[in-house]
Amino acid sequence: MRDTRTPDLDRYPELHSRWNRRTFIQGAAAGTALLALGGALYRLAGDDLTRAARAEARKDGRPRLPPGQRVIRQLRNMGGDEGPGDVKSFRLRVHGAVTTPFELDYAALLKLPQAEQSSDVHCVTGWSRLDALFKGVRVSTLAEKAGVKGDVRHVIFESHHGYTANVPFPEATAPNVMVSYRMDGKPFAIEHGAPVRAIVPDLYFWKSAKWLTGVRFVVRDEPGYWEVRGYHNHADPWAEERYG
Amino acid sequence: MSDAAASDPEGSAWMAIKKRWRSWLRAVHRDAGYLAVGLTVIYAVSGLAINHIADWDPNFVSYTRERTIAPIAAEVPDDVAIAEATKALGVGPPRSTYRAGDEIHLEFDDRKLVVYGDSGTVIEQGRSSRFFLRVANWLHYNRGKKAWTYVADIYALLLLYLAISGIFMIKGKKGFKWRGASMVALGAAVPLIYVVWSGGPSASNRAALEAARTEARPSAPAPAADEPIERMPVRIPPPVTPPAPAPP
């Protein structure tokens, strides 16, 4: 028996193109809706970590997870112009408004007082990685060794290919801010800033410059790579300071 | 040729343009479309890939492997330690080696191995490139600068031509006046509705400012559960006396 929902296309051949078009649009719309629904379900189903983190609070009273963030298990590669990534050619310049500028190679960095800390990091694109164990040297240790002058107000993290990120001096010398070479007991992969990157956990992660080449102490603020491209100059995740 | 056309060549040219402009527009649109195919594929595929950069790595497939060998004491000389590590791992001669602290680094062209001598833990990291996407993303980001800036500019102009000429290509019921106008309006409404709905680029900053103000506002500490809540006496404000009318 003929399907009564379909017109008799043999009898009315002029309806062919219209009917085919309608069927195509219906199919495309249904397919898109299914994909969207599937994607939403997939995201919601696998987000226990985010729900748990939202229920927690930090010692300073702020929620553990800043607004608009979701928890992921591994750092994502957000791109950038990579440095050479090897330890042999690594050099870190500590300079600017300091009494004793100096340069470190990788072995010299490992000989400085070391710190190890568990931190949460938050990317401006919306993901957060919790409880990452970072090992490295605190920026405050570098500042002390270099003899920072009294009028310094900002710290500029410098990387290969001219990338910079600016952080106010008090926040850059907080106890949880470091130049780090190890995460969760492993060296950083090249895409995550090997061999040494900055870690500034309480600001959006673009401030934690990868492929670090320098730490410069300055009197006047110098907005960095993303800051001059429309991103917020300060980048506090709890105030959602994403864009300037 | 008619006498009128012969006597008015400018008028005849104008008539020809008036009669044929749509077919010329279509012909140029068609060829511009052919020219744009390659670049559109590159920008669109790369756009999809980069748009979801927070969910995957659009350039590389990376791996990290962990294994254990016998610990290598800090006192062992560097060359001996490196030879021991290489032998224990069963790998060929590295491109570059380095030893610092308890770390022994063995660098190869496509991977690196870091041996933590005190524990014998070995971390191997490597990656392989997603060839097409990596090149497409590199072009999309205009990492090469130089001539590609001009190529990208020309492509943008080409797209503008395709969009605008597309409006006028067909006349009649399916042309701009009827179906076209509603479809163009629908397409243009999508970004407009989104900007209005989301509050636009300044919205997140306004929300952040409001959040900061709320946080800065002093609030009384909540009483402990077993403390009685002290009732403040309600003060009724005095009636407001209307100001005296200004003297005439």
Short mmCIF file of C-alpha atoms in Angstrom, two decimals:
data_model
loop_
_atom_site.label_atom_id
_atom_site.label_comp_id
_atom_site.label_asym_id
_atom_site.label_seq_id
_atom_site.Cartn_x
_atom_site.Cartn_y
_atom_site.Cartn_z
CA MET A 1 0.00 0.00 0.00
CA ARG A 2 1.25 3.48 -0.83
CA ASP A 3 2.35 5.74 2.08
CA THR A 4 -0.42 8.36 2.23
CA ARG A 5 1.95 10.89 3.87
CA THR A 6 3.95 11.04 0.65
CA PRO A 7 2.39 12.58 -2.46
CA ASP A 8 2.10 10.38 -5.51
CA LEU A 9 5.25 11.63 -7.19
CA ASP A 10 4.73 9.50 -10.28
CA ARG A 11 1.42 11.18 -10.85
CA TYR A 12 2.67 14.66 -9.97
CA PRO A 13 6.33 14.76 -11.15
CA GLU A 14 6.42 18.56 -10.69
CA LEU A 15 6.38 17.93 -6.89
CA HIS A 16 9.61 15.92 -7.03
CA SER A 17 12.06 18.76 -6.39
CA ARG A 18 9.95 20.37 -3.66
CA TRP A 19 9.40 17.11 -1.84
CA ASN A 20 13.08 16.16 -2.02
CA ARG A 21 14.06 19.58 -0.68
CA ARG A 22 11.59 19.34 2.20
CA THR A 23 12.84 15.86 3.12
CA PHE A 24 16.45 17.08 3.02
CA ILE A 25 15.74 20.10 5.25
CA GLN A 26 13.81 17.94 7.72
CA GLY A 27 16.64 15.44 7.83
CA ALA A 28 19.29 18.13 8.24
CA ALA A 29 17.34 19.82 11.06
CA ALA A 30 16.78 16.51 12.87
CA GLY A 31 20.45 15.58 12.48
CA THR A 32 21.63 18.93 13.84
CA ALA A 33 19.25 18.73 16.80
CA LEU A 34 20.43 15.18 17.59
CA LEU A 35 24.07 16.22 17.43
CA ALA A 36 23.48 19.21 19.71
CA LEU A 37 21.53 17.09 22.18
CA GLY A 38 24.20 14.39 22.15
CA GLY A 39 26.95 16.95 22.70
CA ALA A 40 25.09 18.57 25.61
CA LEU A 41 24.39 15.18 27.24
CA TYR A 42 28.02 14.11 26.80
CA ARG A 43 29.25 17.30 28.46
CA LEU A 44 26.74 17.17 31.33
CA ALA A 45 27.23 13.47 32.02
CA GLY A 46 30.98 13.70 32.41
CA ASP A 47 31.06 16.74 34.66
CA ASP A 48 31.08 15.31 38.18
CA LEU A 49 34.45 16.94 38.80
CA THR A 50 33.02 20.39 38.08
CA ARG A 51 30.04 19.83 40.35
CA ALA A 52 32.31 18.65 43.19
CA ALA A 53 34.69 21.61 42.76
CA ARG A 54 31.78 24.08 42.78
CA ALA A 55 30.78 22.81 46.20
CA GLU A 56 34.24 23.47 47.67
CA ALA A 57 35.70 26.72 49.03
CA ARG A 58 39.29 27.96 49.21
CA LYS A 59 41.00 28.99 52.42
CA ASP A 60 40.45 32.63 51.48
CA GLY A 61 36.68 32.04 51.34
CA ARG A 62 36.37 32.23 47.57
CA PRO A 63 34.76 29.29 45.77
CA ARG A 64 37.33 26.80 44.59
CA LEU A 65 36.12 26.96 41.01
CA PRO A 66 35.89 30.48 39.56
CA PRO A 67 32.68 31.35 37.70
CA GLY A 68 32.33 30.08 34.15
CA GLN A 69 34.95 27.33 34.56
CA ARG A 70 34.70 23.55 34.15
CA VAL A 71 37.14 21.00 35.46
CA ILE A 72 39.27 18.90 33.13
CA ARG A 73 41.76 16.17 33.92
CA GLN A 74 44.75 17.24 31.82
CA LEU A 75 46.18 20.56 30.68
CA ARG A 76 45.08 21.47 27.17
CA ASN A 77 47.46 22.67 24.53
CA MET A 78 46.38 26.21 23.81
CA GLY A 79 49.04 26.82 21.17
CA GLY A 80 51.62 29.57 20.99
CA ASP A 81 55.00 29.98 19.34
CA GLU A 82 57.08 27.28 20.95
CA GLY A 83 60.61 27.75 22.20
CA PRO A 84 63.32 25.14 21.59
CA GLY A 85 62.10 23.22 24.63
CA ASP A 86 65.39 21.59 25.58
CA VAL A 87 67.20 21.98 28.88
CA LYS A 88 70.63 22.37 27.32
CA SER A 89 69.90 25.70 25.64
CA PHE A 90 67.68 26.98 28.47
CA ARG A 91 68.66 30.32 30.00
CA LEU A 92 66.64 32.47 32.37
CA ARG A 93 67.46 36.17 32.70
CA VAL A 94 66.39 37.87 35.91
CA HIS A 95 66.74 41.57 35.25
CA GLY A 96 65.13 45.00 35.14
CA ALA A 97 64.95 47.29 38.17
CA VAL A 98 67.22 45.13 40.30
CA THR A 99 70.62 45.69 41.91
CA THR A 100 72.10 42.33 40.80
CA PRO A 101 70.73 41.04 37.49
CA PHE A 102 71.73 37.46 36.75
CA GLU A 103 71.27 34.61 34.30
CA LEU A 104 70.63 30.98 35.14
CA ASP A 105 71.02 27.80 33.16
CA TYR A 106 68.88 24.76 33.95
CA ALA A 107 71.39 23.22 36.39
CA ALA A 108 71.73 26.53 38.26
CA LEU A 109 67.93 26.80 38.51
CA LEU A 110 67.81 23.37 40.15
CA LYS A 111 70.40 24.47 42.70
CA LEU A 112 68.27 27.38 44.00
CA PRO A 113 65.90 26.80 46.94
CA GLN A 114 63.11 24.60 45.58
CA ALA A 115 59.39 24.73 46.26
CA GLU A 116 56.67 22.20 45.58
CA GLN A 117 52.99 23.07 45.73
CA SER A 118 49.61 21.81 44.68
CA SER A 119 47.68 24.46 42.75
CA ASP A 120 44.57 24.89 40.65
CA VAL A 121 45.02 26.67 37.31
CA HIS A 122 42.30 28.34 35.27
CA CYS A 123 42.33 28.98 31.54
CA VAL A 124 40.46 31.96 30.12
CA THR A 125 38.78 29.63 27.60
CA GLY A 126 36.88 28.03 30.47
CA TRP A 127 38.76 24.98 31.68
CA SER A 128 40.39 24.49 35.07
CA ARG A 129 42.86 21.86 36.14
CA LEU A 130 42.79 21.17 39.87
CA ASP A 131 45.46 19.87 42.22
CA ALA A 132 48.37 20.08 39.81
CA LEU A 133 51.60 19.48 41.69
CA PHE A 134 54.21 22.00 40.52
CA LYS A 135 57.88 22.02 41.40
CA GLY A 136 60.18 24.94 40.81
CA VAL A 137 61.63 28.14 42.25
CA ARG A 138 59.46 30.86 43.72
CA VAL A 139 59.56 34.22 41.97
CA SER A 140 60.05 35.77 45.42
CA THR A 141 63.30 33.77 45.69
CA LEU A 142 64.47 35.20 42.34
CA ALA A 143 63.41 38.71 43.44
CA GLU A 144 65.35 38.39 46.66
CA LYS A 145 68.47 37.08 44.89
CA ALA A 146 68.34 39.89 42.31
CA GLY A 147 67.73 42.62 44.89
CA VAL A 148 64.56 44.24 43.61
CA LYS A 149 64.53 48.03 43.89
CA GLY A 150 61.92 49.68 46.10
CA ASP A 151 59.88 51.29 43.34
CA VAL A 152 59.16 48.06 41.40
CA ARG A 153 55.43 47.59 40.84
CA HIS A 154 55.17 44.88 38.17
CA VAL A 155 56.82 41.71 36.95
CA ILE A 156 57.06 40.88 33.25
CA PHE A 157 57.41 37.22 32.32
CA GLU A 158 59.31 36.97 29.04
CA SER A 159 59.25 34.06 26.61
CA HIS A 160 60.59 33.03 23.24
CA HIS A 161 59.34 34.93 20.17
CA GLY A 162 58.58 38.07 22.17
CA TYR A 163 55.67 36.77 24.25
CA THR A 164 55.25 38.63 27.53
CA ALA A 165 52.77 38.61 30.41
CA ASN A 166 52.53 41.29 33.07
CA VAL A 167 51.65 40.62 36.71
CA PRO A 168 51.50 43.12 39.59
CA PHE A 169 54.55 42.71 41.84
CA PRO A 170 52.67 41.70 45.02
CA GLU A 171 50.82 38.96 43.10
CA ALA A 172 53.93 37.79 41.24
CA THR A 173 55.83 37.35 44.49
CA ALA A 174 53.00 35.55 46.32
CA PRO A 175 54.13 32.23 47.83
CA ASN A 176 52.31 30.16 45.19
CA VAL A 177 53.92 31.87 42.18
CA MET A 178 56.95 30.16 40.71
CA VAL A 179 59.03 29.35 37.68
CA SER A 180 58.34 25.66 37.32
CA TYR A 181 59.98 22.77 35.51
CA ARG A 182 57.93 19.83 36.75
CA MET A 183 54.21 19.07 37.00
CA ASP A 184 52.81 15.98 38.69
CA GLY A 185 56.31 14.54 38.85
CA LYS A 186 56.92 14.90 35.12
CA PRO A 187 58.75 17.46 32.99
CA PHE A 188 56.54 19.80 30.99
CA ALA A 189 55.85 18.62 27.47
CA ILE A 190 57.03 21.03 24.79
CA GLU A 191 53.48 22.25 24.11
CA HIS A 192 53.05 23.10 27.78
CA GLY A 193 56.15 25.29 27.99
CA ALA A 194 59.15 22.99 28.39
CA PRO A 195 61.58 23.20 29.93
CA VAL A 196 60.51 25.99 32.28
CA ARG A 197 57.30 28.01 32.51
CA ALA A 198 55.82 30.52 34.92
CA ILE A 199 53.00 29.42 37.23
CA VAL A 200 50.67 32.15 38.50
CA PRO A 201 47.75 30.07 39.79
CA ASP A 202 45.46 32.88 40.92
CA LEU A 203 45.32 34.64 37.55
CA TYR A 204 44.10 33.28 34.22
CA PHE A 205 46.61 30.85 32.83
CA TRP A 206 47.84 33.05 29.96
CA LYS A 207 49.77 34.95 32.65
CA SER A 208 51.72 31.74 33.33
CA ALA A 209 54.05 32.28 30.39
CA LYS A 210 55.34 29.13 28.66
CA TRP A 211 58.90 28.66 27.29
CA LEU A 212 60.16 31.17 29.83
CA THR A 213 63.32 33.14 29.03
CA GLY A 214 63.18 36.01 31.50
CA VAL A 215 61.71 37.55 34.60
CA ARG A 216 61.89 41.32 34.48
CA PHE A 217 61.04 43.62 37.37
CA VAL A 218 59.68 46.99 36.26
CA VAL A 219 58.44 50.23 37.76
CA ARG A 220 55.81 50.98 35.10
CA ASP A 221 53.31 48.43 33.86
CA GLU A 222 53.82 46.97 30.38
CA PRO A 223 50.73 45.16 29.09
CA GLY A 224 51.80 41.87 27.53
CA TYR A 225 51.03 39.90 24.38
CA TRP A 226 47.37 39.09 25.10
CA GLU A 227 46.75 42.22 27.14
CA VAL A 228 47.36 44.47 24.12
CA ARG A 229 45.12 42.19 22.07
CA GLY A 230 42.01 42.85 24.09
CA TYR A 231 42.42 40.56 27.08
CA HIS A 232 42.17 41.92 30.60
CA ASN A 233 45.26 43.54 32.05
CA HIS A 234 44.80 41.89 35.45
CA ALA A 235 43.00 38.57 34.69
CA ASP A 236 41.43 37.59 38.01
CA PRO A 237 39.35 34.42 37.33
CA TRP A 238 37.02 35.03 40.30
CA ALA A 239 36.08 38.45 38.90
CA GLU A 240 35.93 36.96 35.38
CA GLU A 241 38.43 39.50 34.14
CA ARG A 242 38.66 37.85 30.75
CA TYR A 243 38.53 40.77 28.34
CA GLY A 244 39.75 44.34 28.74
CA MET B 1 21.55 48.75 -35.73
CA SER B 2 18.67 51.10 -35.24
CA ASP B 3 19.01 54.77 -36.01
CA ALA B 4 18.37 55.68 -32.39
CA ALA B 5 21.15 53.38 -31.13
CA ALA B 6 23.54 54.60 -33.80
CA SER B 7 22.89 58.18 -32.90
CA ASP B 8 23.26 57.50 -29.13
CA PRO B 9 26.16 55.06 -28.53
CA GLU B 10 26.31 55.95 -24.78
CA GLY B 11 22.66 55.10 -24.39
CA SER B 12 23.20 51.77 -26.12
CA ALA B 13 26.08 50.89 -23.76
CA TRP B 14 23.91 51.77 -20.80
CA MET B 15 21.16 49.56 -22.15
CA ALA B 16 23.62 46.68 -22.55
CA ILE B 17 24.82 47.09 -18.94
CA LYS B 18 21.25 47.31 -17.70
CA LYS B 19 20.31 44.19 -19.59
CA ARG B 20 23.35 42.05 -18.83
CA TRP B 21 24.76 43.17 -15.43
CA ARG B 22 23.16 40.29 -13.59
CA SER B 23 24.66 37.69 -15.90
CA TRP B 24 28.12 39.34 -15.57
CA LEU B 25 27.70 39.38 -11.79
CA ARG B 26 26.86 35.68 -11.87
CA ALA B 27 29.85 34.89 -14.09
CA VAL B 28 32.27 36.74 -11.79
CA HIS B 29 30.58 35.21 -8.73
CA ARG B 30 31.06 31.75 -10.23
CA ASP B 31 34.77 32.27 -10.93
CA ALA B 32 35.38 33.99 -7.60
CA GLY B 33 33.69 31.00 -5.98
CA TYR B 34 36.04 28.59 -7.76
CA LEU B 35 39.01 30.68 -6.63
CA ALA B 36 37.79 30.72 -3.05
CA VAL B 37 37.31 26.94 -2.68
CA GLY B 38 40.87 26.12 -1.57
CA LEU B 39 41.15 28.93 0.95
CA THR B 40 37.63 28.38 2.25
CA VAL B 41 38.39 24.73 2.96
CA ILE B 42 41.58 25.73 4.80
CA TYR B 43 39.98 28.50 6.87
CA ALA B 44 36.77 26.59 7.61
CA VAL B 45 38.40 23.30 8.63
CA SER B 46 41.03 25.12 10.66
CA GLY B 47 38.32 27.34 12.19
CA LEU B 48 36.41 24.27 13.37
CA ALA B 49 39.62 22.79 14.75
CA ILE B 50 40.78 25.94 16.55
CA ASN B 51 37.31 26.81 17.83
CA HIS B 52 37.45 23.72 20.03
CA ILE B 53 41.06 24.12 21.10
CA ALA B 54 40.00 23.85 24.74
CA ASP B 55 38.79 20.30 24.03
CA TRP B 56 41.58 18.87 21.91
CA ASP B 57 44.98 19.59 20.41
CA PRO B 58 44.34 20.59 16.79
CA ASN B 59 48.04 20.40 15.84
CA PHE B 60 49.58 17.33 17.47
CA VAL B 61 48.90 13.92 18.93
CA SER B 62 51.01 13.83 22.10
CA TYR B 63 51.89 11.00 24.41
CA THR B 64 53.60 10.51 27.76
CA ARG B 65 54.83 7.11 28.86
CA GLU B 66 56.29 6.13 32.19
CA ARG B 67 58.59 3.26 33.07
CA THR B 68 61.19 2.38 35.68
CA ILE B 69 64.83 1.39 35.52
CA ALA B 70 67.36 0.80 38.29
CA PRO B 71 68.14 4.05 40.16
CA ILE B 72 71.34 5.86 39.15
CA ALA B 73 73.21 7.38 42.06
CA ALA B 74 74.08 11.09 42.02
CA GLU B 75 77.79 10.25 42.52
CA VAL B 76 78.00 8.34 39.24
CA PRO B 77 79.90 10.50 36.70
CA ASP B 78 77.76 12.10 33.99
CA ASP B 79 79.04 10.07 31.02
CA VAL B 80 78.69 6.82 32.93
CA ALA B 81 75.19 7.74 34.13
CA ILE B 82 74.08 8.59 30.59
CA ALA B 83 75.55 5.34 29.23
CA GLU B 84 73.82 3.37 31.98
CA ALA B 85 70.47 5.03 31.28
CA THR B 86 70.75 4.54 27.51
CA LYS B 87 71.63 0.88 27.96
CA ALA B 88 68.86 0.24 30.49
CA LEU B 89 66.30 1.87 28.18
CA GLY B 90 67.55 0.05 25.10
CA VAL B 91 67.60 3.18 22.97
CA GLY B 92 70.10 4.33 20.38
CA PRO B 93 72.50 7.24 20.82
CA PRO B 94 70.55 10.41 21.74
CA ARG B 95 70.86 13.61 19.73
CA SER B 96 71.62 15.52 22.90
CA THR B 97 72.14 14.72 26.58
CA TYR B 98 72.09 16.78 29.77
CA ARG B 99 72.38 16.02 33.45
CA ALA B 100 71.33 18.34 36.28
CA GLY B 101 70.30 17.52 39.83
CA ASP B 102 68.73 14.07 39.77
CA GLU B 103 67.61 14.46 36.14
CA ILE B 104 69.19 12.83 33.09
CA HIS B 105 67.78 14.18 29.82
CA LEU B 106 68.08 12.15 26.62
CA GLU B 107 66.81 14.08 23.59
CA PHE B 108 65.89 12.39 20.32
CA ASP B 109 64.48 13.94 17.16
CA ASP B 110 60.88 12.94 17.86
CA ARG B 111 60.84 12.39 21.63
CA LYS B 112 62.66 13.02 24.89
CA LEU B 113 63.36 10.75 27.83
CA VAL B 114 63.92 12.14 31.32
CA VAL B 115 65.38 9.76 33.88
CA TYR B 116 64.98 10.67 37.55
CA GLY B 117 68.12 9.01 38.85
CA ASP B 118 67.16 8.77 42.52
CA SER B 119 63.96 6.81 41.82
CA GLY B 120 64.75 5.28 38.44
CA THR B 121 61.50 6.69 37.05
CA VAL B 122 61.66 7.41 33.31
CA ILE B 123 59.27 9.77 31.57
CA GLU B 124 59.08 9.57 27.80
CA GLN B 125 57.32 12.38 25.94
CA GLY B 126 56.73 12.67 22.23
CA ARG B 127 54.23 13.77 19.65
CA SER B 128 53.32 13.48 16.02
CA SER B 129 51.93 16.23 13.86
CA ARG B 130 48.40 16.27 12.36
CA PHE B 131 49.89 17.35 9.06
CA PHE B 132 46.98 19.00 7.23
CA LEU B 133 45.50 20.66 10.30
CA ARG B 134 48.86 21.94 11.51
CA VAL B 135 49.54 23.60 8.16
CA ALA B 136 45.95 24.93 7.95
CA ASN B 137 46.13 26.33 11.48
CA TRP B 138 49.49 27.90 10.75
CA LEU B 139 47.98 29.64 7.74
CA HIS B 140 44.80 30.58 9.62
CA TYR B 141 46.78 32.19 12.45
CA ASN B 142 48.98 33.90 9.84
CA ARG B 143 52.05 32.76 11.75
CA GLY B 144 54.20 33.13 8.65
CA LYS B 145 53.23 36.83 8.22
CA LYS B 146 54.86 38.39 5.11
CA ALA B 147 53.01 37.59 1.87
CA TRP B 148 50.25 35.61 3.58
CA THR B 149 48.87 38.84 5.05
CA TYR B 150 48.13 40.02 1.50
CA VAL B 151 46.70 36.64 0.48
CA ALA B 152 44.39 36.74 3.52
CA ASP B 153 43.33 40.32 2.69
CA ILE B 154 42.53 39.40 -0.91
CA TYR B 155 40.59 36.35 0.27
CA ALA B 156 38.57 38.53 2.67
CA LEU B 157 37.71 40.90 -0.21
CA LEU B 158 36.77 37.90 -2.34
CA LEU B 159 34.40 36.69 0.37
CA LEU B 160 32.86 40.15 0.60
CA TYR B 161 32.28 40.10 -3.14
CA LEU B 162 30.74 36.63 -2.97
CA ALA B 163 28.42 37.67 -0.15
CA ILE B 164 27.26 40.92 -1.70
CA SER B 165 27.01 39.69 -5.28
CA GLY B 166 25.07 36.66 -4.04
CA ILE B 167 22.28 38.98 -2.95
CA PHE B 168 21.71 40.26 -6.50
CA MET B 169 22.36 37.15 -8.56
CA ILE B 170 18.80 36.01 -8.98
CA LYS B 171 15.68 38.03 -9.61
CA GLY B 172 12.08 37.09 -9.13
CA LYS B 173 10.39 35.25 -6.29
CA LYS B 174 13.60 33.60 -5.11
CA GLY B 175 15.63 36.80 -5.53
CA PHE B 176 16.51 39.43 -2.97
CA LYS B 177 13.11 41.12 -3.00
CA TRP B 178 11.24 38.11 -1.67
CA ARG B 179 12.95 35.03 -0.34
CA GLY B 180 16.44 36.64 -0.34
CA ALA B 181 15.53 39.55 1.91
CA SER B 182 14.07 37.32 4.61
CA MET B 183 17.05 34.95 4.47
CA VAL B 184 19.57 37.85 4.61
CA ALA B 185 17.65 39.33 7.55
CA LEU B 186 17.67 35.95 9.31
CA GLY B 187 21.41 35.57 8.79
CA ALA B 188 22.15 39.10 9.96
CA ALA B 189 19.88 38.64 12.98
CA VAL B 190 21.95 35.76 14.36
CA PRO B 191 24.95 37.90 15.46
CA LEU B 192 22.66 40.78 16.47
CA ILE B 193 20.51 38.56 18.70
CA TYR B 194 23.60 36.99 20.22
CA VAL B 195 25.18 40.36 21.05
CA VAL B 196 21.92 41.60 22.62
CA TRP B 197 21.36 38.33 24.50
CA SER B 198 24.94 38.04 25.80
CA GLY B 199 25.35 41.75 26.53
CA GLY B 200 28.25 42.10 24.10
CA PRO B 201 31.95 42.48 24.82
CA SER B 202 31.54 44.76 27.85
CA ALA B 203 29.07 42.50 29.65
CA SER B 204 31.60 40.27 31.41
CA ASN B 205 33.48 43.31 32.67
CA ARG B 206 30.27 44.89 34.00
CA ALA B 207 29.41 41.62 35.74
CA ALA B 208 32.92 41.45 37.20
CA LEU B 209 32.66 45.04 38.44
CA GLU B 210 29.32 44.29 40.07
CA ALA B 211 30.75 41.15 41.67
CA ALA B 212 33.70 43.15 43.00
CA ARG B 213 31.32 45.81 44.41
CA THR B 214 29.22 43.15 46.10
CA GLU B 215 32.30 41.58 47.62
CA ALA B 216 33.57 44.96 48.84
CA ARG B 217 30.23 45.82 50.49
CA PRO B 218 30.61 45.17 54.26
CA SER B 219 28.15 42.63 55.55
CA ALA B 220 27.35 41.72 59.14
CA PRO B 221 28.68 38.34 60.18
CA ALA B 222 26.01 35.67 60.37
CA PRO B 223 25.17 34.71 63.92
CA ALA B 224 26.22 31.31 65.13
CA ALA B 225 23.40 28.79 65.14
CA ASP B 226 22.97 28.80 68.91
CA GLU B 227 23.15 32.59 69.31
CA PRO B 228 19.90 34.52 69.59
CA ILE B 229 19.40 37.06 66.86
CA GLU B 230 19.37 40.53 68.39
CA ARG B 231 16.35 42.45 67.18
CA MET B 232 17.19 46.01 66.29
CA PRO B 233 14.53 48.56 67.31
CA VAL B 234 12.68 49.79 64.25
CA ARG B 235 13.18 53.51 63.77
CA ILE B 236 10.39 55.37 62.05
CA PRO B 237 11.86 58.23 60.05
CA PRO B 238 10.43 61.71 60.80
CA PRO B 239 7.96 63.05 58.23
CA VAL B 240 9.60 64.98 55.48
CA THR B 241 8.62 68.65 55.50
CA PRO B 242 7.99 69.91 51.99
CA PRO B 243 10.33 72.74 51.10
CA ALA B 244 8.88 76.22 51.28
CA PRO B 245 7.89 77.58 47.92
CA ALA B 246 10.37 80.01 46.46
CA PRO B 247 9.37 83.66 47.03
CA PRO B 248 7.71 85.21 44.03
#
